[in-house]
mmCIF file of C-alpha atoms in Angstrom:
data_model
loop_
_atom_site.group_PDB
_atom_site.id
_atom_site.type_symbol
_atom_site.label_atom_id
_atom_site.label_comp_id
_atom_site.label_asym_id
_atom_site.label_seq_id
_atom_site.Cartn_x
_atom_site.Cartn_y
_atom_site.Cartn_z
ATOM 1 C CA MET A 1 4.400 -70.846 86.707
ATOM 2 C CA ALA A 2 8.122 -70.455 87.333
ATOM 3 C CA ALA A 3 7.525 -67.098 89.024
ATOM 4 C CA LEU A 4 4.852 -68.680 91.243
ATOM 5 C CA LEU A 5 7.176 -71.532 92.309
ATOM 6 C CA GLN A 6 9.954 -69.078 93.089
ATOM 7 C CA TYR A 7 7.506 -67.015 95.202
ATOM 8 C CA ILE A 8 6.402 -70.131 97.079
ATOM 9 C CA TYR A 9 9.970 -71.173 97.638
ATOM 10 C CA ASP A 10 11.088 -67.777 98.961
ATOM 11 C CA THR A 11 8.047 -67.601 101.203
ATOM 12 C CA LEU A 12 8.709 -71.004 102.670
ATOM 13 C CA CYS A 13 12.394 -70.194 103.263
ATOM 14 C CA LEU A 14 11.555 -66.909 104.947
ATOM 15 C CA TYR A 15 9.016 -68.597 107.170
ATOM 16 C CA LEU A 16 11.478 -71.275 108.225
ATOM 17 C CA VAL A 17 14.240 -68.742 108.816
ATOM 18 C CA SER A 18 11.805 -66.766 111.027
ATOM 19 C CA LEU A 19 10.967 -69.970 112.900
ATOM 20 C CA ILE A 20 14.679 -70.641 113.415
ATOM 21 C CA GLN A 21 15.163 -67.105 114.764
ATOM 22 C CA THR A 22 12.320 -67.649 117.255
ATOM 23 C CA LEU A 23 13.430 -71.105 118.577
ATOM 24 C CA PHE A 24 17.193 -70.494 118.507
ATOM 25 C CA PRO A 25 17.918 -67.202 120.360
ATOM 26 C CA SER A 26 21.555 -67.441 119.452
ATOM 27 C CA TYR A 27 20.646 -66.731 115.885
ATOM 28 C CA HIS A 28 19.441 -63.178 116.751
ATOM 29 C CA ALA A 29 21.644 -60.121 116.255
ATOM 30 C CA LEU A 30 23.867 -59.684 119.256
ATOM 31 C CA TYR A 31 23.761 -56.068 120.320
ATOM 32 C CA LYS A 32 24.786 -55.714 123.949
ATOM 33 C CA PRO A 33 24.042 -52.624 126.033
ATOM 34 C CA GLU A 34 26.965 -50.630 127.448
ATOM 35 C CA THR A 35 26.119 -51.587 131.047
ATOM 36 C CA GLU A 36 27.136 -55.147 130.329
ATOM 37 C CA HIS A 37 30.654 -54.016 129.643
ATOM 38 C CA MET A 38 31.223 -51.691 132.591
ATOM 39 C CA ASP A 39 33.551 -54.112 134.398
ATOM 40 C CA LYS A 40 35.610 -54.904 131.362
ATOM 41 C CA GLU A 41 38.633 -53.178 129.857
ATOM 42 C CA PRO A 42 37.883 -50.445 127.329
ATOM 43 C CA GLU A 43 37.416 -51.773 123.901
ATOM 44 C CA LYS A 44 39.165 -50.545 120.756
ATOM 45 C CA PRO A 45 37.375 -48.005 118.538
ATOM 46 C CA ALA A 46 34.413 -49.358 116.651
ATOM 47 C CA ASP A 47 36.077 -48.897 113.330
ATOM 48 C CA ASP A 48 38.971 -51.199 114.441
ATOM 49 C CA THR A 49 36.880 -53.974 116.081
ATOM 50 C CA PRO A 50 33.399 -53.802 114.757
ATOM 51 C CA GLU A 51 30.916 -55.857 116.712
ATOM 52 C CA PRO A 52 29.098 -58.328 114.474
ATOM 53 C CA ASP A 53 25.399 -57.617 113.876
ATOM 54 C CA GLN A 54 24.529 -61.260 113.754
ATOM 55 C CA TYR A 55 25.517 -64.316 115.716
ATOM 56 C CA GLN A 56 28.355 -66.189 113.959
ATOM 57 C CA PRO A 57 27.510 -69.881 114.159
ATOM 58 C CA LYS A 58 29.911 -72.720 114.882
ATOM 59 C CA VAL A 59 29.603 -76.178 113.226
ATOM 60 C CA LYS A 60 27.583 -77.502 116.177
ATOM 61 C CA ASP A 61 25.073 -74.641 115.839
ATOM 62 C CA VAL A 62 24.405 -75.397 112.226
ATOM 63 C CA LEU A 63 24.014 -79.146 112.960
ATOM 64 C CA GLU A 64 21.538 -78.304 115.760
ATOM 65 C CA VAL A 65 19.392 -76.166 113.383
ATOM 66 C CA LYS A 66 19.591 -78.814 110.714
ATOM 67 C CA GLN A 67 18.472 -81.511 113.117
ATOM 68 C CA PHE A 68 15.526 -79.250 114.151
ATOM 69 C CA LEU A 69 14.416 -78.799 110.451
ATOM 70 C CA ILE A 70 14.646 -82.533 109.748
ATOM 71 C CA GLU A 71 13.097 -83.938 112.941
ATOM 72 C CA LYS A 72 10.585 -81.223 114.026
ATOM 73 C CA CYS A 73 9.729 -79.599 110.701
ATOM 74 C CA LYS A 74 9.886 -82.952 108.783
ATOM 75 C CA LEU A 75 11.910 -81.495 105.992
ATOM 76 C CA PRO A 76 14.046 -83.824 103.941
ATOM 77 C CA PRO A 77 17.822 -83.191 104.353
ATOM 78 C CA GLU A 78 18.112 -81.648 100.874
ATOM 79 C CA LEU A 79 15.469 -78.973 101.683
ATOM 80 C CA SER A 80 16.913 -78.297 105.141
ATOM 81 C CA ASP A 81 20.283 -77.577 103.374
ATOM 82 C CA ILE A 82 18.452 -75.189 101.035
ATOM 83 C CA VAL A 83 16.905 -73.319 103.974
ATOM 84 C CA ILE A 84 20.263 -73.046 105.818
ATOM 85 C CA ASP A 85 21.866 -71.711 102.618
ATOM 86 C CA PHE A 86 19.012 -69.258 102.121
ATOM 87 C CA ALA A 87 19.627 -68.010 105.717
ATOM 88 C CA GLU A 88 23.371 -67.946 105.118
ATOM 89 C CA TYR A 89 23.748 -69.823 108.390
ATOM 90 C CA TRP A 90 27.274 -71.027 107.891
ATOM 91 C CA PRO A 91 30.420 -71.254 110.084
ATOM 92 C CA HIS A 92 33.491 -69.399 109.028
ATOM 93 C CA THR A 93 37.136 -68.734 109.740
ATOM 94 C CA THR A 94 38.841 -65.335 110.002
ATOM 95 C CA ASN A 95 42.342 -64.132 109.368
ATOM 96 C CA ILE A 96 43.432 -60.581 110.047
ATOM 97 C CA THR A 97 46.631 -58.582 109.736
ATOM 98 C CA SER A 98 46.735 -55.050 111.073
ATOM 99 C CA TYR A 99 49.639 -52.650 111.466
ATOM 100 C CA ASN A 100 50.880 -49.978 113.864
ATOM 101 C CA PRO A 101 49.500 -46.645 112.680
ATOM 102 C CA ILE A 102 52.989 -45.111 112.942
ATOM 103 C CA ASP A 103 54.588 -47.861 110.907
ATOM 104 C CA LEU A 104 52.211 -48.822 108.139
ATOM 105 C CA PRO A 105 53.660 -50.782 105.241
ATOM 106 C CA HIS A 106 54.193 -48.661 102.153
ATOM 107 C CA ILE A 107 54.101 -50.715 98.944
ATOM 108 C CA ARG A 108 56.001 -48.765 96.301
ATOM 109 C CA SER A 109 56.899 -49.294 92.677
ATOM 110 C CA GLY A 110 60.201 -50.926 91.932
ATOM 111 C CA ILE A 111 61.557 -54.457 91.676
ATOM 112 C CA GLY A 112 61.155 -56.334 94.872
ATOM 113 C CA HIS A 113 58.735 -53.823 96.432
ATOM 114 C CA GLU A 114 55.797 -53.387 94.175
ATOM 115 C CA ASN A 115 54.142 -56.802 94.710
ATOM 116 C CA ARG A 116 53.691 -57.592 98.402
ATOM 117 C CA PHE A 117 52.078 -60.666 99.938
ATOM 118 C CA LEU A 118 49.845 -59.556 102.833
ATOM 119 C CA LEU A 119 47.643 -62.231 104.229
ATOM 120 C CA ARG A 120 46.299 -65.803 103.718
ATOM 121 C CA SER A 121 43.191 -67.540 104.930
ATOM 122 C CA TRP A 122 43.011 -70.849 106.772
ATOM 123 C CA PRO A 123 42.717 -73.774 104.394
ATOM 124 C CA LEU A 124 39.109 -74.548 103.601
ATOM 125 C CA GLY A 125 38.034 -77.351 105.835
ATOM 126 C CA TYR A 126 40.436 -76.570 108.641
ATOM 127 C CA ILE A 127 39.193 -75.075 111.881
ATOM 128 C CA PRO A 128 41.681 -73.153 114.080
ATOM 129 C CA SER A 129 41.688 -73.574 117.793
ATOM 130 C CA ASP A 130 40.548 -70.937 120.245
ATOM 131 C CA SER A 131 43.549 -71.593 122.435
ATOM 132 C CA LYS A 132 46.534 -69.305 122.284
ATOM 133 C CA PHE A 133 48.791 -72.175 123.410
ATOM 134 C CA GLU A 134 47.709 -75.013 121.115
ATOM 135 C CA THR A 135 49.400 -74.940 117.789
ATOM 136 C CA THR A 136 50.074 -77.520 115.073
ATOM 137 C CA SER A 137 52.420 -77.653 112.099
ATOM 138 C CA ILE A 138 49.690 -76.495 109.759
ATOM 139 C CA ASP A 139 49.122 -73.557 112.160
ATOM 140 C CA LYS A 140 52.696 -72.435 111.761
ATOM 141 C CA VAL A 141 52.533 -72.527 107.948
ATOM 142 C CA VAL A 142 49.671 -70.055 107.633
ATOM 143 C CA LYS A 143 51.098 -67.628 110.097
ATOM 144 C CA GLN A 144 54.747 -67.730 109.317
ATOM 145 C CA SER A 145 55.053 -68.299 105.498
ATOM 146 C CA THR A 146 55.132 -64.699 104.261
ATOM 147 C CA GLN A 147 58.220 -65.084 102.072
ATOM 148 C CA LEU A 148 56.875 -67.039 99.134
ATOM 149 C CA SER A 149 59.054 -69.098 96.822
ATOM 150 C CA PRO A 150 57.608 -69.784 93.343
ATOM 151 C CA CYS A 151 57.661 -73.499 92.579
ATOM 152 C CA PRO A 152 55.366 -76.082 90.950
ATOM 153 C CA LEU A 153 52.774 -77.891 93.051
ATOM 154 C CA PRO A 154 54.040 -81.470 93.917
ATOM 155 C CA ASP A 155 51.871 -84.522 93.399
ATOM 156 C CA ASN A 156 51.064 -85.714 96.953
ATOM 157 C CA GLU A 157 47.360 -86.398 96.470
ATOM 158 C CA THR A 158 47.256 -89.532 98.614
ATOM 159 C CA SER A 159 48.878 -87.907 101.732
ATOM 160 C CA SER A 160 46.855 -84.675 101.257
ATOM 161 C CA LYS A 161 43.533 -86.616 101.074
ATOM 162 C CA GLU A 162 44.225 -88.334 104.354
ATOM 163 C CA ALA A 163 45.161 -85.103 106.095
ATOM 164 C CA PHE A 164 42.042 -83.309 104.694
ATOM 165 C CA GLU A 165 39.813 -86.134 105.828
ATOM 166 C CA ASN A 166 41.198 -85.623 109.412
ATOM 167 C CA TRP A 167 40.426 -81.902 109.261
ATOM 168 C CA THR A 168 36.897 -82.319 107.913
ATOM 169 C CA ARG A 169 35.841 -84.519 110.852
ATOM 170 C CA SER A 170 35.568 -81.266 112.793
ATOM 171 C CA SER A 171 34.531 -78.815 110.074
ATOM 172 C CA MET A 172 32.135 -81.256 108.340
ATOM 173 C CA PRO A 173 31.988 -79.372 104.987
ATOM 174 C CA ARG A 174 29.071 -80.327 102.746
ATOM 175 C CA GLY A 175 30.677 -81.968 99.740
ATOM 176 C CA GLU A 176 33.980 -81.277 97.981
ATOM 177 C CA PHE A 177 32.938 -77.724 96.952
ATOM 178 C CA ALA A 178 31.519 -76.462 100.285
ATOM 179 C CA CYS A 179 32.648 -72.791 100.161
ATOM 180 C CA ARG A 180 29.785 -70.410 100.172
ATOM 181 C CA LYS A 181 31.180 -66.876 100.724
ATOM 182 C CA ILE A 182 34.436 -64.989 101.003
ATOM 183 C CA ILE A 183 34.600 -61.497 102.510
ATOM 184 C CA PHE A 184 37.657 -59.335 101.997
ATOM 185 C CA THR A 185 37.932 -56.226 104.305
ATOM 186 C CA LEU A 186 40.666 -53.774 103.177
ATOM 187 C CA LYS A 187 41.673 -50.576 104.915
ATOM 188 C CA SER A 188 44.183 -48.501 102.932
ATOM 189 C CA HIS A 189 44.838 -45.449 100.836
ATOM 190 C CA ASP A 190 47.363 -44.161 98.308
ATOM 191 C CA GLN A 191 49.927 -41.348 98.603
ATOM 192 C CA GLY A 192 47.224 -38.651 98.466
ATOM 193 C CA TRP A 193 48.324 -36.847 95.358
ATOM 194 C CA GLY A 194 49.091 -37.433 91.695
ATOM 195 C CA GLY A 195 47.207 -38.588 88.653
ATOM 196 C CA ASP A 196 44.718 -36.581 86.596
ATOM 197 C CA TYR A 197 42.764 -33.997 88.537
ATOM 198 C CA ALA A 198 39.505 -35.345 87.187
ATOM 199 C CA ASP A 199 40.302 -38.752 88.606
ATOM 200 C CA LYS A 200 40.795 -37.616 92.223
ATOM 201 C CA GLY A 201 38.496 -39.477 94.567
ATOM 202 C CA THR A 202 37.483 -41.978 91.941
ATOM 203 C CA TYR A 203 38.928 -45.370 91.019
ATOM 204 C CA ARG A 204 39.914 -44.191 87.564
ATOM 205 C CA GLY A 205 43.708 -43.835 86.990
ATOM 206 C CA SER A 206 44.545 -45.646 90.235
ATOM 207 C CA PHE A 207 47.834 -47.481 90.241
ATOM 208 C CA THR A 208 47.646 -48.866 93.799
ATOM 209 C CA TRP A 209 45.423 -51.866 94.375
ATOM 210 C CA PHE A 210 44.972 -55.398 95.749
ATOM 211 C CA ASP A 211 44.832 -58.701 94.016
ATOM 212 C CA PHE A 212 43.658 -62.009 95.324
ATOM 213 C CA GLY A 213 45.568 -65.242 95.108
ATOM 214 C CA LEU A 214 45.109 -69.005 95.548
ATOM 215 C CA GLU A 215 47.233 -71.478 97.324
ATOM 216 C CA LYS A 216 46.949 -75.259 97.917
ATOM 217 C CA VAL A 217 48.157 -77.160 100.979
ATOM 218 C CA SER A 218 50.450 -79.941 100.042
ATOM 219 C CA VAL A 219 51.050 -82.894 102.469
ATOM 220 C CA SER A 220 53.922 -85.296 102.566
ATOM 221 C CA GLN A 221 54.464 -88.171 104.936
ATOM 222 C CA LYS A 222 57.245 -87.592 107.544
ATOM 223 C CA HIS A 223 59.862 -90.281 107.926
ATOM 224 C CA PRO A 224 61.837 -91.028 111.090
ATOM 225 C CA GLY A 225 64.879 -88.847 111.481
ATOM 226 C CA GLU A 226 63.819 -86.598 108.607
ATOM 227 C CA ASP A 227 63.798 -82.866 109.190
ATOM 228 C CA VAL A 228 61.899 -81.252 106.257
ATOM 229 C CA ALA A 229 61.276 -77.499 106.036
ATOM 230 C CA VAL A 230 57.619 -76.605 106.376
ATOM 231 C CA THR A 231 55.412 -73.787 105.520
ATOM 232 C CA GLU A 232 52.275 -73.898 107.551
ATOM 233 C CA PRO A 233 48.785 -72.141 109.351
ATOM 234 C CA PRO A 234 47.500 -70.821 113.948
ATOM 235 C CA VAL A 235 44.973 -73.228 115.839
ATOM 236 C CA ILE A 236 42.281 -76.121 115.883
ATOM 237 C CA ASP A 237 38.814 -76.548 117.446
ATOM 238 C CA THR A 238 38.600 -78.225 120.824
ATOM 239 C CA GLU A 239 36.259 -80.860 119.405
ATOM 240 C CA LYS A 240 38.780 -81.943 116.801
ATOM 241 C CA PRO A 241 39.894 -85.576 116.546
ATOM 242 C CA ALA A 242 43.477 -86.639 117.167
ATOM 243 C CA ASP A 243 45.742 -84.302 115.090
ATOM 244 C CA MET A 244 47.944 -86.085 112.645
ATOM 245 C CA SER A 245 50.247 -83.102 112.070
ATOM 246 C CA SER A 246 53.054 -84.855 113.915
ATOM 247 C CA ALA A 247 53.036 -87.536 111.245
ATOM 248 C CA VAL A 248 53.086 -85.310 108.139
ATOM 249 C CA ASP A 249 54.755 -82.161 106.802
ATOM 250 C CA TYR A 250 52.667 -79.391 105.317
ATOM 251 C CA GLU A 251 53.682 -77.031 102.537
ATOM 252 C CA ILE A 252 51.630 -74.273 100.919
ATOM 253 C CA ARG A 253 52.204 -73.810 97.172
ATOM 254 C CA THR A 254 50.956 -70.864 95.208
ATOM 255 C CA ILE A 255 48.579 -71.390 92.308
ATOM 256 C CA LEU A 256 47.664 -67.685 91.773
ATOM 257 C CA PRO A 257 49.655 -65.661 90.879
ATOM 258 C CA ARG A 258 50.909 -68.028 88.239
ATOM 259 C CA THR A 259 54.409 -69.521 88.477
ATOM 260 C CA VAL A 260 56.352 -69.151 85.216
ATOM 261 C CA ASN A 261 59.957 -69.922 84.197
ATOM 262 C CA GLY A 262 62.596 -67.316 85.185
ATOM 263 C CA PRO A 263 64.905 -65.666 82.596
ATOM 264 C CA ASN A 264 67.737 -68.101 83.456
ATOM 265 C CA HIS A 265 65.629 -71.227 83.672
ATOM 266 C CA THR A 266 67.197 -74.489 82.472
ATOM 267 C CA PRO A 267 66.190 -78.104 82.962
ATOM 268 C CA GLU A 268 69.345 -78.682 85.047
ATOM 269 C CA GLU A 269 68.859 -75.535 87.101
ATOM 270 C CA PRO A 270 65.165 -74.654 87.168
ATOM 271 C CA GLN A 271 64.314 -71.120 88.026
ATOM 272 C CA TYR A 272 60.786 -69.818 88.636
ATOM 273 C CA ARG A 273 59.086 -66.474 89.306
ATOM 274 C CA PHE A 274 55.591 -65.159 89.986
ATOM 275 C CA GLU A 275 53.786 -63.540 87.100
ATOM 276 C CA HIS A 276 52.157 -60.234 88.189
ATOM 277 C CA PRO A 277 50.240 -57.947 85.782
ATOM 278 C CA LEU A 278 51.700 -54.524 85.121
ATOM 279 C CA LEU A 279 48.270 -52.817 85.491
ATOM 280 C CA PRO A 280 45.075 -53.676 87.393
ATOM 281 C CA ALA A 281 43.469 -56.553 85.441
ATOM 282 C CA ARG A 282 39.871 -57.538 84.930
ATOM 283 C CA ASN A 283 40.080 -59.671 88.048
ATOM 284 C CA VAL A 284 41.523 -57.002 90.373
ATOM 285 C CA LEU A 285 40.238 -57.446 93.914
ATOM 286 C CA GLN A 286 39.989 -53.772 94.795
ATOM 287 C CA LYS A 287 41.656 -50.526 93.795
ATOM 288 C CA ASN A 288 42.395 -47.620 96.108
ATOM 289 C CA ARG A 289 40.637 -44.246 95.331
ATOM 290 C CA THR A 290 43.019 -41.988 93.399
ATOM 291 C CA ALA A 291 44.825 -39.289 95.339
ATOM 292 C CA GLU A 292 43.044 -39.934 98.625
ATOM 293 C CA ARG A 293 45.332 -39.384 101.655
ATOM 294 C CA TYR A 294 42.822 -40.721 104.284
ATOM 295 C CA THR A 295 42.311 -44.414 104.980
ATOM 296 C CA GLN A 296 39.354 -45.895 103.155
ATOM 297 C CA GLU A 297 37.600 -49.196 104.038
ATOM 298 C CA HIS A 298 36.451 -51.501 101.288
ATOM 299 C CA VAL A 299 34.437 -54.610 101.949
ATOM 300 C CA VAL A 300 34.328 -56.999 99.015
ATOM 301 C CA THR A 301 31.951 -59.981 99.222
ATOM 302 C CA TRP A 302 32.088 -62.929 96.908
ATOM 303 C CA SER A 303 29.275 -65.454 97.053
ATOM 304 C CA TRP A 304 28.780 -68.875 95.603
ATOM 305 C CA ASN A 305 25.606 -67.776 93.838
ATOM 306 C CA ASP A 306 27.035 -64.614 92.303
ATOM 307 C CA ASN A 307 26.176 -64.404 88.609
ATOM 308 C CA ILE A 308 27.270 -61.092 87.212
ATOM 309 C CA LEU A 309 28.361 -61.317 83.591
ATOM 310 C CA PRO A 310 31.657 -59.466 82.982
ATOM 311 C CA GLU A 311 30.316 -57.597 79.898
ATOM 312 C CA SER A 312 26.972 -56.624 81.487
ATOM 313 C CA LEU A 313 25.911 -53.301 82.912
ATOM 314 C CA ASP A 314 26.568 -54.711 86.399
ATOM 315 C CA GLY A 315 30.073 -55.592 85.254
ATOM 316 C CA ASN A 316 30.557 -51.990 84.308
ATOM 317 C CA ASN A 317 29.338 -50.907 87.758
ATOM 318 C CA LEU A 318 31.908 -53.180 89.378
ATOM 319 C CA GLU A 319 34.668 -51.279 87.580
ATOM 320 C CA GLN A 320 33.268 -47.971 88.758
ATOM 321 C CA GLU A 321 33.476 -49.289 92.298
ATOM 322 C CA GLY A 322 37.166 -50.162 91.845
ATOM 323 C CA ARG A 323 36.575 -53.933 91.392
ATOM 324 C CA GLY A 324 37.445 -56.234 88.527
ATOM 325 C CA ARG A 325 34.498 -56.974 86.141
ATOM 326 C CA ASP A 326 35.466 -60.696 86.167
ATOM 327 C CA THR A 327 35.293 -61.129 89.933
ATOM 328 C CA ALA A 328 31.504 -61.489 90.533
ATOM 329 C CA THR A 329 30.733 -64.567 88.442
ATOM 330 C CA GLY A 330 30.823 -66.804 91.563
ATOM 331 C CA GLU A 331 33.233 -69.203 89.907
ATOM 332 C CA PHE A 332 36.158 -68.737 92.331
ATOM 333 C CA VAL A 333 33.967 -69.447 95.350
ATOM 334 C CA ARG A 334 32.191 -72.371 93.775
ATOM 335 C CA ASN A 335 35.551 -73.887 92.673
ATOM 336 C CA MET A 336 37.191 -73.719 96.157
ATOM 337 C CA LYS A 337 38.154 -77.185 97.322
ATOM 338 C CA ILE A 338 39.133 -78.612 100.725
ATOM 339 C CA GLY A 339 42.700 -77.500 101.423
ATOM 340 C CA ASP A 340 42.448 -74.332 99.243
ATOM 341 C CA VAL A 341 43.787 -71.057 100.663
ATOM 342 C CA VAL A 342 42.831 -67.507 99.635
ATOM 343 C CA THR A 343 45.474 -64.830 99.707
ATOM 344 C CA VAL A 344 45.743 -61.031 99.369
ATOM 345 C CA TRP A 345 48.544 -59.163 97.587
ATOM 346 C CA GLY A 346 49.172 -55.369 97.693
ATOM 347 C CA LYS A 347 50.323 -53.678 94.461
ATOM 348 C CA ALA A 348 51.793 -50.357 93.408
ATOM 349 C CA ARG A 349 53.026 -49.213 90.039
ATOM 350 C CA PHE A 350 55.034 -46.216 88.647
ATOM 351 C CA PRO A 351 57.189 -43.714 90.475
ATOM 352 C CA GLY A 352 55.408 -41.801 93.228
ATOM 353 C CA TRP A 353 52.545 -44.230 93.699
ATOM 354 C CA VAL A 354 52.320 -45.824 97.192
ATOM 355 C CA ASN A 355 49.852 -48.321 98.551
ATOM 356 C CA ILE A 356 49.606 -47.632 102.282
ATOM 357 C CA VAL A 357 47.970 -50.588 104.111
ATOM 358 C CA ASP A 358 46.252 -50.396 107.493
ATOM 359 C CA ARG A 359 44.424 -53.667 107.729
ATOM 360 C CA VAL A 360 43.449 -56.740 105.745
ATOM 361 C CA GLN A 361 40.885 -59.351 106.765
ATOM 362 C CA ILE A 362 39.700 -62.524 105.082
ATOM 363 C CA ASP A 363 36.517 -64.367 106.178
ATOM 364 C CA VAL A 364 35.768 -67.723 104.539
ATOM 365 C CA TYR A 365 32.306 -69.330 104.980
ATOM 366 C CA TRP A 366 31.396 -72.910 104.209
ATOM 367 C CA ALA A 367 28.284 -75.113 104.196
ATOM 368 C CA VAL A 368 28.002 -77.981 106.754
#
């Protein structure tokens, strides 16, 4: 009986997704012939700016489809949400950092060099603007805060809640835990030599890798005449309500990696540091292939409905692909809250090992 119900459910969802594709042309894959681009400037190579194979919806597109399912198909809101999740028809934000090919960052072993912060996502629930000229204080935090200072997260829940409610009027996330998918795109390689010969080209014995992190946006009320240092993210949707960033200060505090007491910590003079593992841990985001001198691209997708047990055969397969066996349980995505920020760190260990980074991208999808 359970198998029959699952078959009926899948068939219904596939039918409704097919109906959406028919009635909403924007949902189709967007492949444009070359003749449509003849009068435009030459585009970058495909491996640098890949064209998406499917339309990427905005919030208003999802609401339009949801309204159709409810009003025309007579589906209850709960079932329409299930169909939209089945189709993965979600809005998303994108953050990218790429580097000049002749000046790529080299992450090397050694104090102060072997753990490098590379990129953060927009806070979940915040929509950046399409305008290059419209910026807010939260915009500046995400783009400019690359030098991180380890310190405990302050308790500003009241102010943060008010700011998040202002953001979500535009992004309209479905519930407190609205995150549905996170995609990490990493282009990098190691120094091209070293390690055991048998490990060359595999992920075994690799001592250059990437870890993920978690940050939270903290909000404090701004008082007249007060000039408080901020750490903030770039731009908001044109349909956003009045921005309240002029009335508050934003800070981004790191949750992962963990903040621990420094060696000279005292209650009178607190000192903190980030705790980074010596070796790739069970939650490593992605390793580089060992002794590969050419750039490799890794696309790591985390979904809210992932359910791979760490000690299972699939968990073993993750390790063979250079990923951590603890990273496909779905818990990180399901636990993402409004105001949470995803980060990527580059790592290298031991003399001679170098993590050479070409490009990092984070895409965060949420349910409306």
